[in-house]
Amino acid sequence: MEKFKSLPAATRSTIITYAMVVIAFLIMQGLLSVGAVSNSTQGLLVPICAYICMAISLNLVVGISGELSLGHAGFMSVGAFTGVVVSTALAGSGTSGPVRLLVAIFAAGVSAAIAGLLIGIPVMRLRGDYLAIVTLAFGEIIKNLLNNLYVGLDVRGLHFSMSDAASLGMAEGGKVVINGPQGAVGIDMISSFTAGFLLILFTLFVVLNLVNSRSGRAIMAVRDNRIAAESVGINTTKYRLMAFVVSAALAGMAGALYAMNYSAIVPKKFDFNTSILVLVFVVLGGMGNIRGGIISATLLTVLPEKLRFIGDFRMLIYAIVLIAVMLVSNNRALMERLHGLAGRFRKKGRAPSPAVASKDGGDLS
Amino acid sequence: MSFLTALINGISLGSVYAIIALGYTMVYGIAKMLNFAHGDVIMVGGYLCFCTVQYLGLPTLAGVILAVVGCTALGIVVEGLAYKPLRQAPSLAVLITAIGVSYFLQNSALLIWGADPKAFPSAVSFPSVKLFDGQLIINSITIVTVLAAVLVMVALTLFTSRTKMGKAMRACSEDKGAAQLMGINVDRTISMVFAIGSGLAAIAGVLLCSAYPTLTPTTGSMPGIKAFTAAVFGGIGSIPGAALGGVLLGIIEIMAKTYISTQLSDAIVFGVLIIVLLIKPAGLLGKLVPEKV
């Protein structure tokens, strides 16, 4: 314990984050093995993992790099459909489920990274709200293009078309993998909770290592003061682009995991609302605070499901909770009083908790 | 002739976008916030007009007036409850709150009016205009929409340039601190802008629903995003920019639908926006403010 306390703050925080994820996974596994988890909650496990990965990866752009991205679901979508195509193409080759999942997620990451690079190069010319609107536009473009994408698979390989399924020109016995607006159907459901957990660990590993590296410090320097960073010789475009592309790749991987949890998935699933959903996770968790993002992603995915018993009122409650949390956490007088109360129960000499979303985000974990 | 028809339809759709974009751009100009709930105020306006005509049996004009009054009140209430406490908060917190308000409005509408689409009664009843021996038919709603947009634009320009309140608005968007020192009530001015923006959204809602007569709780989302795009396209914060951006966006959308592809029209619209922003990073009429170090 003494040894743990003597570690640098960043390392300590990293260890706590990993420990939190591992412990949560072990508890969940324990509950699953004794059958204490209802079916509906079990169905939520993989989506929660995917959303946690999305929240961590978006945090890299919004929290660490300080750019508002409103099109993150687009990368998730690219990854999801790449993953489905790759996994379907490999289905006949006799590889086992986990191997196929691994290859599919990897391919999803690569394709989303390429999309991120193609989009990032023009986007990084802009700043602030203009950057936000262009990411929104790209998200909509991706959705629109995927809505018109037809992919077929037969003995001769993959066929692509942008008009309709009939023009794929497939041989006898070919299978339509992606069918335009109907999306992908008959997906092999090879995602599992364990795979989700491993993907979270991988995402954390990538993001935390990036944040605590030379590049990560450069990214944060650009966020805090672009002009000062530029004047000490930091290539601002390069580092902003780096954060954007890494984040896109991780979002693509999360998308593949998410898609292969369902038997069918439509391009409409990854629209503006999904981008916003992930952004809400990040902001409620505290910008730049990765642990907070993980917790809020979990809670906000579970909350609407648990509120299902009140039927149509659930999204109304969700909206009210969202507004209330934003109002309370930004009310300085109220937060100071809360901290005062909490301080009485706590040992003296500790800094107040980072629950207040400060302008440049809370601490980095 | 098909080109002219498309052009006229484009101008008509663009006029609706322009009215919505005006609300976005005014709120952004003064409060520096992206008001994502704006699109849902359009929907509320549509429903209010629908209810007055359908259930109370009043004429359409009464519906329009009621919608404008109702939405203006809604704008003031929402601003007072949700946005006013966040004046000093980081802009992302305000953005998330606006999204919360958007969810709230959509789901309230879902609870009150249900999910099934309502057939919107036509707001205008005079016959369409036929030109060139009937080769070119202009719908009455198209004419009304364009006229309404022009009227709104003129009124708004006069308001911001001639009245005291309008001057206060311009002063606040230029420099809030200096405006306050000059004795302008900044808080009240911001509330006023929200009220005007919401009133405009109501008009846009009625026009939009008259042209595309189905009304659901999510009717406002996509036009909201498009109009927001239009506001940025023209240079966000600039009133003539919003009008120009809206009309151009409408024309591009209808042209893309007519001549290129119906399915890919959205991708084309957003693609054009991206290209414009890459060439002119502050939009068509926006001013690029240099950073001072």
XYZ file of C-alpha atoms in Angstrom:
658
model
C 0.000 0.000 0.000
C 2.839 2.364 0.880
C 4.487 1.454 -2.369
C 1.271 2.226 -4.245
C 1.015 5.645 -2.635
C 4.561 6.517 -3.594
C 3.847 5.974 -7.316
C 3.400 9.042 -9.542
C -0.187 10.306 -9.639
C -0.683 9.417 -13.311
C 0.485 5.826 -12.827
C -1.679 5.450 -9.740
C -4.694 6.747 -11.569
C -4.028 4.372 -14.468
C -3.810 1.399 -12.130
C -7.078 2.382 -10.464
C -8.780 2.594 -13.870
C -7.594 -0.849 -14.944
C -8.464 -2.308 -11.543
C -11.951 -0.867 -11.718
C -12.615 -2.461 -15.113
C -11.147 -5.852 -14.106
C -13.061 -5.958 -10.816
C -16.319 -5.003 -12.525
C -15.736 -7.780 -15.065
C -14.974 -10.368 -12.366
C -18.035 -9.411 -10.322
C -20.200 -9.630 -13.438
C -18.715 -13.018 -14.332
C -19.391 -14.234 -10.793
C -22.993 -13.074 -10.993
C -23.361 -14.702 -14.415
C -22.020 -18.035 -13.168
C -24.523 -18.200 -10.305
C -27.310 -17.128 -12.661
C -28.138 -13.905 -10.818
C -28.305 -11.811 -14.010
C -31.584 -11.483 -15.861
C -31.753 -12.145 -19.584
C -32.375 -8.526 -20.447
C -29.314 -7.435 -18.493
C -27.227 -10.130 -20.151
C -28.240 -8.746 -23.506
C -26.911 -5.365 -22.419
C -23.413 -6.566 -21.562
C -21.851 -6.373 -25.031
C -23.527 -3.039 -25.934
C -22.250 -1.609 -22.641
C -18.714 -2.775 -23.511
C -19.023 -1.247 -26.986
C -20.332 2.054 -25.605
C -17.554 2.154 -22.999
C -15.013 1.777 -25.823
C -16.836 4.510 -27.753
C -16.778 6.809 -24.727
C -13.065 6.229 -24.139
C -12.224 6.823 -27.788
C -14.385 9.946 -28.089
C -12.796 11.222 -24.888
C -9.514 11.211 -26.746
C -10.918 13.720 -29.249
C -13.257 15.781 -27.069
C -11.516 15.646 -23.705
C -7.837 15.197 -24.473
C -7.577 16.906 -27.848
C -10.318 19.446 -27.133
C -12.167 19.195 -30.466
C -15.929 18.763 -30.519
C -16.741 15.804 -32.752
C -20.402 15.208 -33.580
C -19.925 12.358 -36.032
C -18.313 9.645 -33.979
C -21.060 7.153 -34.791
C -19.935 7.331 -38.423
C -16.668 5.600 -37.557
C -18.544 3.081 -35.459
C -20.685 2.413 -38.506
C -17.711 1.975 -40.843
C -16.178 -0.458 -38.364
C -19.429 -2.312 -37.811
C -20.067 -3.032 -41.481
C -16.412 -3.819 -42.258
C -16.422 -6.225 -39.352
C -19.597 -7.939 -40.560
C -18.276 -8.303 -44.123
C -14.931 -9.694 -42.954
C -16.499 -12.095 -40.495
C -18.975 -13.341 -43.127
C -16.193 -13.742 -45.690
C -14.181 -15.809 -43.230
C -17.155 -17.909 -42.137
C -16.538 -20.558 -44.795
C -12.835 -20.885 -44.082
C -13.251 -23.018 -40.999
C -11.741 -20.533 -38.544
C -13.128 -20.545 -35.020
C -15.423 -17.779 -33.723
C -12.930 -15.907 -31.516
C -10.285 -15.854 -34.271
C -12.794 -14.511 -36.762
C -13.929 -11.897 -34.256
C -10.335 -10.845 -33.716
C -9.652 -10.524 -37.442
C -12.959 -8.726 -38.002
C -12.306 -6.234 -35.198
C -8.800 -5.626 -36.480
C -10.074 -5.030 -40.027
C -12.770 -2.745 -38.618
C -10.104 -0.731 -36.821
C -8.033 -0.398 -39.986
C -10.948 0.691 -42.175
C -12.200 3.167 -39.588
C -8.667 4.541 -39.255
C -8.534 5.076 -43.021
C -11.912 6.812 -42.883
C -10.636 8.870 -39.949
C -7.553 9.906 -41.876
C -9.519 10.823 -45.011
C -11.980 12.862 -42.961
C -9.391 14.196 -40.542
C -7.169 15.830 -43.143
C -9.815 18.332 -44.301
C -11.444 18.598 -40.861
C -8.225 19.606 -39.121
C -8.099 22.762 -41.223
C -11.053 24.029 -39.206
C -11.585 24.906 -35.576
C -14.240 25.031 -32.906
C -17.875 24.944 -33.942
C -16.984 24.754 -37.632
C -15.033 21.591 -36.956
C -18.034 20.251 -35.054
C -20.435 20.881 -37.922
C -18.101 19.269 -40.456
C -17.767 16.116 -38.350
C -21.562 16.104 -38.136
C -21.733 16.423 -41.914
C -19.271 13.582 -42.421
C -21.244 11.398 -40.024
C -24.384 12.034 -42.074
C -22.515 11.361 -45.331
C -21.225 8.029 -44.039
C -24.747 7.054 -42.956
C -26.147 8.096 -46.316
C -23.492 6.200 -48.302
C -23.857 3.033 -46.228
C -27.602 3.281 -46.717
C -26.913 2.806 -50.427
C -24.162 0.234 -50.188
C -24.781 -3.316 -51.345
C -22.212 -6.002 -50.715
C -22.556 -9.588 -51.889
C -20.465 -12.662 -51.341
C -20.218 -15.671 -53.649
C -17.625 -18.220 -54.709
C -15.747 -15.615 -56.732
C -15.372 -13.243 -53.811
C -16.944 -9.961 -52.734
C -19.119 -7.772 -54.958
C -19.922 -4.124 -54.324
C -22.664 -1.922 -55.724
C -24.160 1.466 -54.978
C -27.479 0.984 -56.775
C -29.261 -2.225 -55.745
C -28.801 -5.853 -54.787
C -29.633 -7.131 -58.274
C -26.718 -5.275 -59.863
C -24.187 -7.100 -57.726
C -23.888 -9.694 -60.502
C -23.417 -12.590 -58.183
C -22.971 -16.215 -59.130
C -25.449 -18.917 -58.102
C -25.714 -19.361 -54.344
C -24.287 -15.928 -53.557
C -25.277 -14.204 -50.350
C -26.121 -10.533 -49.914
C -24.120 -9.424 -46.880
C -25.145 -5.768 -46.785
C -28.447 -4.893 -48.350
C -28.647 -1.107 -48.512
C -31.134 0.425 -46.075
C -31.975 -3.010 -44.677
C -28.376 -3.251 -43.548
C -26.658 -6.499 -42.712
C -28.829 -9.485 -41.904
C -27.980 -12.986 -40.751
C -24.869 -11.855 -38.895
C -22.974 -14.565 -37.072
C -23.305 -13.439 -33.451
C -19.743 -14.054 -32.331
C -19.312 -11.135 -29.925
C -19.116 -12.093 -26.279
C -18.853 -10.320 -22.950
C -15.268 -11.548 -22.565
C -14.372 -10.156 -25.992
C -15.967 -6.866 -24.980
C -13.959 -6.799 -21.766
C -10.730 -7.470 -23.668
C -11.572 -4.725 -26.155
C -12.128 -2.272 -23.286
C -8.717 -3.211 -21.876
C -7.138 -2.752 -25.293
C -8.840 0.622 -25.793
C -7.748 1.750 -22.340
C -4.236 0.558 -23.022
C -3.996 2.522 -26.264
C -5.571 5.719 -24.931
C -3.829 5.788 -21.552
C -0.452 5.069 -23.086
C -0.999 7.733 -25.698
C -2.120 10.281 -23.114
C 0.865 9.636 -20.858
C 3.369 9.753 -23.701
C 5.280 12.562 -25.379
C 2.645 12.697 -28.125
C -0.147 12.820 -25.563
C 1.434 15.763 -23.809
C 1.794 17.464 -27.170
C -1.906 16.849 -27.907
C -2.910 18.366 -24.575
C -0.569 21.294 -25.094
C -2.296 22.023 -28.406
C -5.671 21.813 -26.640
C -4.680 24.178 -23.835
C -3.046 26.781 -26.021
C -2.589 26.149 -29.683
C -0.496 29.200 -30.367
C 1.858 28.593 -27.459
C 2.226 24.947 -28.498
C 2.968 25.969 -32.062
C 5.563 28.476 -30.921
C 7.541 25.800 -29.079
C 7.703 23.753 -32.253
C 4.783 21.337 -31.893
C 3.231 20.361 -35.218
C -0.359 21.101 -34.180
C -2.069 19.550 -37.202
C -0.099 16.335 -36.840
C -1.029 15.838 -33.192
C -4.659 16.807 -33.588
C -4.871 14.403 -36.530
C -3.160 11.678 -34.516
C -5.780 11.897 -31.760
C -8.571 11.963 -34.337
C -7.365 8.909 -36.291
C -6.604 6.801 -33.208
C -10.020 7.667 -31.851
C -11.664 6.727 -35.171
C -9.876 3.369 -35.248
C -10.964 2.535 -31.704
C -14.542 3.571 -32.503
C -14.484 1.269 -35.540
C -13.406 -1.644 -33.353
C -16.196 -0.902 -30.902
C -18.600 -0.816 -33.849
C -17.545 -4.282 -35.008
C -18.009 -5.648 -31.506
C -21.431 -4.016 -31.303
C -22.644 -5.208 -34.709
C -21.688 -8.836 -34.150
C -23.783 -8.934 -31.015
C -26.938 -8.775 -33.138
C -28.239 -10.895 -35.964
C -29.125 -7.825 -38.023
C -27.986 -4.221 -38.034
C -29.071 -1.211 -40.099
C -26.995 1.858 -41.093
C -29.648 4.075 -39.491
C -28.603 2.764 -36.073
C -25.420 4.832 -36.270
C -26.951 8.245 -36.835
C -26.530 11.662 -35.289
C -28.387 10.543 -32.152
C -25.828 7.819 -31.487
C -22.993 10.327 -31.842
C -24.775 12.563 -29.361
C -25.376 9.653 -27.001
C -21.645 8.954 -26.827
C -20.899 12.654 -26.427
C -23.279 12.732 -23.462
C -21.321 9.870 -21.869
C -18.112 11.838 -22.239
C -19.455 15.138 -20.953
C -21.329 13.636 -18.007
C -18.284 11.578 -17.054
C -16.183 14.722 -17.061
C -14.237 15.758 -20.117
C -10.857 14.114 -20.286
C -11.769 11.939 -17.310
C -11.665 8.424 -18.699
C -12.872 6.691 -15.563
C -15.848 9.014 -15.386
C -16.651 8.249 -19.020
C -16.652 4.508 -18.335
C -19.018 4.915 -15.387
C -21.415 7.257 -17.179
C -21.466 5.027 -20.295
C -22.460 2.070 -18.132
C -25.074 3.930 -16.108
C -26.643 5.703 -19.063
C -26.910 2.462 -21.051
C -28.499 0.625 -18.140
C -30.780 3.466 -17.008
C -33.139 3.555 -20.026
C -33.452 -0.238 -19.885
C -34.217 -0.252 -16.175
C -36.795 2.459 -16.732
C -38.620 0.294 -19.251
C -41.394 -0.444 -16.735
C -42.657 3.128 -16.982
C -43.058 2.738 -20.732
C -43.153 5.895 -22.786
C -42.081 8.037 -19.872
C -38.595 6.571 -19.770
C -36.989 8.816 -22.366
C -38.733 11.782 -20.770
C -37.156 10.865 -17.414
C -33.829 10.386 -19.196
C -34.068 13.882 -20.670
C -34.971 15.417 -17.318
C -32.093 13.578 -15.605
C -29.735 14.850 -18.286
C -30.809 18.478 -17.882
C -30.847 18.220 -14.080
C -27.332 16.747 -13.938
C -25.991 19.507 -16.181
C -27.699 22.210 -14.122
C -26.547 20.806 -10.771
C -22.973 20.029 -11.789
C -22.551 23.520 -13.213
C -24.093 25.300 -10.262
C -21.017 26.465 -8.435
C -22.685 27.430 -5.158
C -24.468 24.091 -4.886
C -21.370 22.090 -5.763
C -19.292 23.944 -3.176
C -21.853 23.128 -0.521
C -21.803 19.451 -1.582
C -18.030 19.393 -1.396
C -18.194 21.004 2.031
C -20.528 18.231 3.205
C -18.387 15.526 1.661
C -15.266 17.058 3.159
C -16.570 16.598 6.688
C -16.687 12.863 6.231
C -13.342 12.691 4.579
C -9.848 12.883 5.931
C -8.442 16.365 5.798
C -5.953 17.397 3.169
C -7.581 15.732 0.178
C -8.527 17.651 -2.866
C -12.237 17.828 -3.682
C -13.512 15.204 -6.090
C -13.367 16.074 -9.792
C -17.135 15.814 -10.226
C -17.405 19.450 -11.261
C -16.881 19.622 -14.984
C -14.295 22.340 -15.099
C -13.556 24.231 -18.259
C -10.623 22.146 -19.366
C -11.908 18.900 -17.976
C -11.148 17.135 -14.740
C -8.050 15.144 -14.010
C -6.696 12.634 -16.434
C -6.981 9.051 -15.426
C -39.237 23.369 -67.567
C -38.169 20.666 -65.143
C -35.177 22.798 -64.269
C -37.407 25.771 -63.451
C -39.741 23.587 -61.405
C -36.805 22.191 -59.464
C -35.427 25.676 -58.952
C -38.735 26.963 -57.613
C -39.153 23.959 -55.324
C -35.602 24.460 -54.154
C -36.207 28.113 -53.339
C -39.359 27.162 -51.464
C -37.634 24.491 -49.361
C -34.671 26.796 -48.951
C -36.944 29.544 -47.623
C -38.076 27.224 -44.839
C -34.467 26.342 -44.060
C -33.633 30.027 -44.080
C -36.305 30.857 -41.485
C -35.073 28.032 -39.231
C -31.443 28.991 -39.822
C -32.226 32.565 -38.756
C -33.197 31.277 -35.328
C -29.999 29.246 -35.080
C -27.769 32.035 -36.217
C -29.284 34.690 -33.929
C -28.984 32.467 -30.875
C -25.452 31.509 -31.825
C -24.478 35.087 -32.520
C -25.545 36.277 -29.101
C -25.264 33.281 -26.770
C -22.477 31.429 -28.643
C -24.396 28.201 -28.215
C -25.487 25.536 -30.674
C -29.150 25.226 -29.798
C -29.923 21.659 -30.803
C -33.437 21.945 -29.409
C -34.332 24.473 -32.104
C -35.451 21.768 -34.548
C -37.905 20.428 -32.004
C -39.501 23.818 -31.489
C -40.419 23.562 -35.204
C -42.209 20.331 -34.462
C -44.064 21.854 -31.499
C -45.139 24.733 -33.739
C -46.469 22.271 -36.287
C -48.456 20.382 -33.663
C -49.897 23.550 -32.124
C -51.158 24.706 -35.501
C -52.481 21.237 -36.252
C -54.417 21.105 -32.975
C -55.992 24.530 -33.371
C -57.238 23.722 -36.849
C -58.196 20.109 -36.228
C -59.661 20.115 -32.717
C -60.770 23.702 -32.162
C -61.967 24.145 -35.723
C -60.429 27.601 -36.014
C -59.099 28.975 -39.332
C -55.490 28.304 -40.295
C -54.410 31.845 -39.595
C -55.499 31.483 -35.970
C -53.452 28.281 -35.862
C -50.383 30.088 -37.114
C -50.785 32.881 -34.583
C -51.341 30.418 -31.758
C -48.298 28.406 -32.836
C -46.121 31.528 -32.881
C -47.381 32.675 -29.486
C -47.056 29.185 -28.004
C -43.539 28.627 -29.318
C -42.389 32.073 -28.224
C -43.631 31.293 -24.726
C -41.967 27.880 -24.901
C -38.707 29.491 -25.962
C -38.808 31.897 -23.020
C -39.640 29.147 -20.529
C -36.957 26.766 -21.814
C -34.388 29.523 -21.858
C -35.238 30.598 -18.323
C -35.275 27.112 -16.842
C -32.495 25.346 -18.690
C -30.107 27.824 -20.309
C -30.121 30.862 -18.024
C -28.515 29.037 -15.056
C -25.695 27.986 -17.393
C -24.589 31.422 -18.621
C -21.148 31.017 -17.052
C -20.846 27.270 -17.749
C -18.561 25.784 -20.419
C -20.177 25.714 -23.847
C -20.279 21.935 -23.994
C -22.417 21.815 -20.843
C -24.912 24.130 -22.542
C -24.808 21.964 -25.661
C -25.649 18.830 -23.672
C -28.453 20.681 -21.906
C -29.845 21.713 -25.293
C -29.762 18.065 -26.335
C -31.602 17.202 -23.128
C -34.239 19.802 -23.974
C -34.501 18.333 -27.471
C -35.146 14.835 -26.060
C -37.606 16.320 -23.616
C -39.633 18.076 -26.312
C -39.624 15.042 -28.616
C -40.755 12.675 -25.901
C -43.355 15.065 -24.522
C -44.789 15.285 -28.025
C -44.707 11.498 -28.227
C -46.701 11.241 -25.005
C -49.206 13.939 -25.914
C -49.796 13.257 -29.612
C -48.576 9.678 -30.068
C -46.126 8.210 -32.528
C -48.386 7.803 -35.557
C -48.019 10.544 -38.145
C -50.710 13.226 -38.286
C -51.916 14.460 -41.637
C -51.373 18.198 -41.577
C -54.209 20.273 -43.037
C -53.084 22.575 -45.813
C -52.442 26.051 -44.505
C -53.428 27.787 -47.725
C -56.461 27.279 -49.859
C -56.076 29.355 -53.007
C -55.324 27.491 -56.267
C -51.884 26.957 -57.706
C -50.531 29.251 -60.399
C -50.128 27.901 -63.917
C -47.591 29.487 -66.272
C -46.566 28.761 -69.884
C -49.836 26.983 -70.778
C -49.710 24.779 -67.708
C -46.197 23.568 -68.258
C -45.003 25.242 -65.107
C -47.205 24.766 -62.068
C -46.376 26.641 -58.907
C -48.139 25.403 -55.803
C -49.830 27.993 -53.672
C -47.880 26.814 -50.641
C -44.644 27.465 -52.513
C -45.644 31.068 -53.098
C -46.764 31.537 -49.511
C -43.528 30.040 -48.211
C -41.316 32.296 -50.282
C -43.416 35.368 -49.411
C -43.317 34.497 -45.729
C -39.556 34.079 -45.829
C -39.079 37.441 -47.540
C -41.428 39.091 -45.060
C -39.621 37.579 -42.093
C -36.259 38.630 -43.496
C -37.344 42.233 -44.062
C -38.967 42.445 -40.649
C -35.929 41.005 -38.946
C -33.517 43.281 -40.775
C -35.611 46.314 -39.857
C -35.871 45.112 -36.277
C -32.147 44.610 -35.794
C -31.144 47.802 -37.555
C -33.850 50.274 -36.491
C -35.169 49.403 -33.050
C -33.515 49.887 -29.696
C -33.878 46.213 -28.822
C -32.281 45.254 -32.126
C -29.369 47.558 -31.457
C -28.986 46.004 -28.028
C -28.923 42.580 -29.653
C -26.196 43.570 -32.049
C -24.217 45.167 -29.246
C -24.464 42.015 -27.122
C -23.307 39.768 -29.919
C -20.353 42.068 -30.535
C -19.161 42.387 -26.951
C -21.278 41.398 -23.955
C -19.097 43.098 -21.376
C -19.060 46.426 -23.176
C -22.809 46.174 -23.813
C -23.439 45.687 -20.116
C -21.319 48.732 -19.295
C -23.490 50.758 -21.653
C -26.521 49.843 -19.580
C -27.905 47.087 -21.766
C -29.635 44.292 -19.897
C -27.696 41.409 -21.445
C -29.712 38.689 -19.733
C -32.998 40.070 -20.985
C -31.613 40.586 -24.481
C -30.549 36.951 -24.687
C -34.009 35.829 -23.521
C -35.509 38.081 -26.180
C -33.412 36.453 -28.887
C -34.573 33.021 -27.788
C -38.160 34.227 -27.907
C -37.770 35.606 -31.451
C -35.931 32.498 -32.621
C -38.657 30.229 -31.273
C -41.375 32.343 -32.849
C -39.603 32.045 -36.202
C -39.316 28.290 -35.666
C -43.089 28.121 -35.249
C -43.630 29.849 -38.604
C -41.125 27.490 -40.188
C -42.911 24.552 -38.604
C -46.259 25.494 -40.119
C -44.698 26.101 -43.552
C -42.703 22.869 -43.434
C -45.724 20.813 -42.438
C -47.845 22.427 -45.139
C -45.303 21.478 -47.794
C -44.654 17.985 -46.401
C -47.922 17.199 -44.661
C -46.941 14.498 -42.194
C -46.309 15.372 -38.595
C -44.451 13.114 -36.140
C -42.508 13.884 -32.939
C -39.240 13.697 -34.904
C -40.414 15.891 -37.808
C -38.145 18.719 -36.701
C -34.863 16.809 -36.310
C -33.620 16.522 -39.865
C -34.761 20.001 -41.022
C -33.174 21.264 -37.809
C -29.811 19.713 -38.671
C -30.094 20.906 -42.279
C -30.923 24.444 -41.203
C -28.069 24.396 -38.752
C -25.859 23.361 -41.659
C -27.344 26.223 -43.664
C -26.525 28.690 -40.895
C -22.907 27.530 -40.862
C -22.855 27.460 -44.657
C -23.768 31.150 -44.787
C -21.516 32.054 -41.882
C -22.964 31.454 -38.449
C -23.889 34.601 -36.571
C -24.710 36.496 -39.761
C -28.390 37.119 -40.534
C -28.058 37.625 -44.326
C -25.715 34.628 -44.278
C -28.385 32.415 -42.755
C -30.896 33.459 -45.397
C -28.464 32.925 -48.248
C -27.240 29.628 -46.804
C -30.790 28.374 -46.323
C -31.922 29.178 -49.857
C -28.759 27.758 -51.431
C -29.006 24.590 -49.372
C -32.621 24.106 -50.403
C -31.759 24.584 -54.093
C -28.797 22.195 -53.867
C -30.921 19.583 -52.145
C -33.740 19.669 -54.699
C -31.296 19.823 -57.644
C -29.384 16.826 -56.279
C -32.662 14.956 -55.867
C -33.832 15.812 -59.378
C -30.654 15.337 -61.353
C -28.289 13.070 -59.428
C -29.797 10.687 -56.944
C -32.698 10.792 -54.506
C -30.980 8.492 -52.044
C -27.669 10.310 -52.053
C -29.080 13.856 -51.854
C -28.209 14.245 -48.174
C -24.632 13.143 -48.798
C -24.375 15.699 -51.619
C -25.793 18.514 -49.469
C -23.341 17.827 -46.667
C -20.529 17.307 -49.169
C -21.101 20.784 -50.607
C -21.075 22.225 -47.093
C -17.712 20.618 -46.394
C -16.213 21.921 -49.628
C -17.491 25.455 -48.932
C -16.088 25.389 -45.411
C -12.718 24.190 -46.664
C -12.528 27.077 -49.114
C -14.107 29.665 -46.836
C -13.614 28.430 -43.264
C -16.029 30.979 -41.797
C -18.872 30.305 -44.236
C -20.025 32.364 -47.207
C -20.711 35.654 -45.418
C -19.008 34.982 -42.101
C -16.166 37.118 -40.892
C -12.985 35.327 -39.953
C -11.887 36.852 -36.676
C -8.112 36.731 -36.351
C -6.810 35.450 -33.038
C -5.030 37.999 -30.911
C -2.064 36.789 -28.949
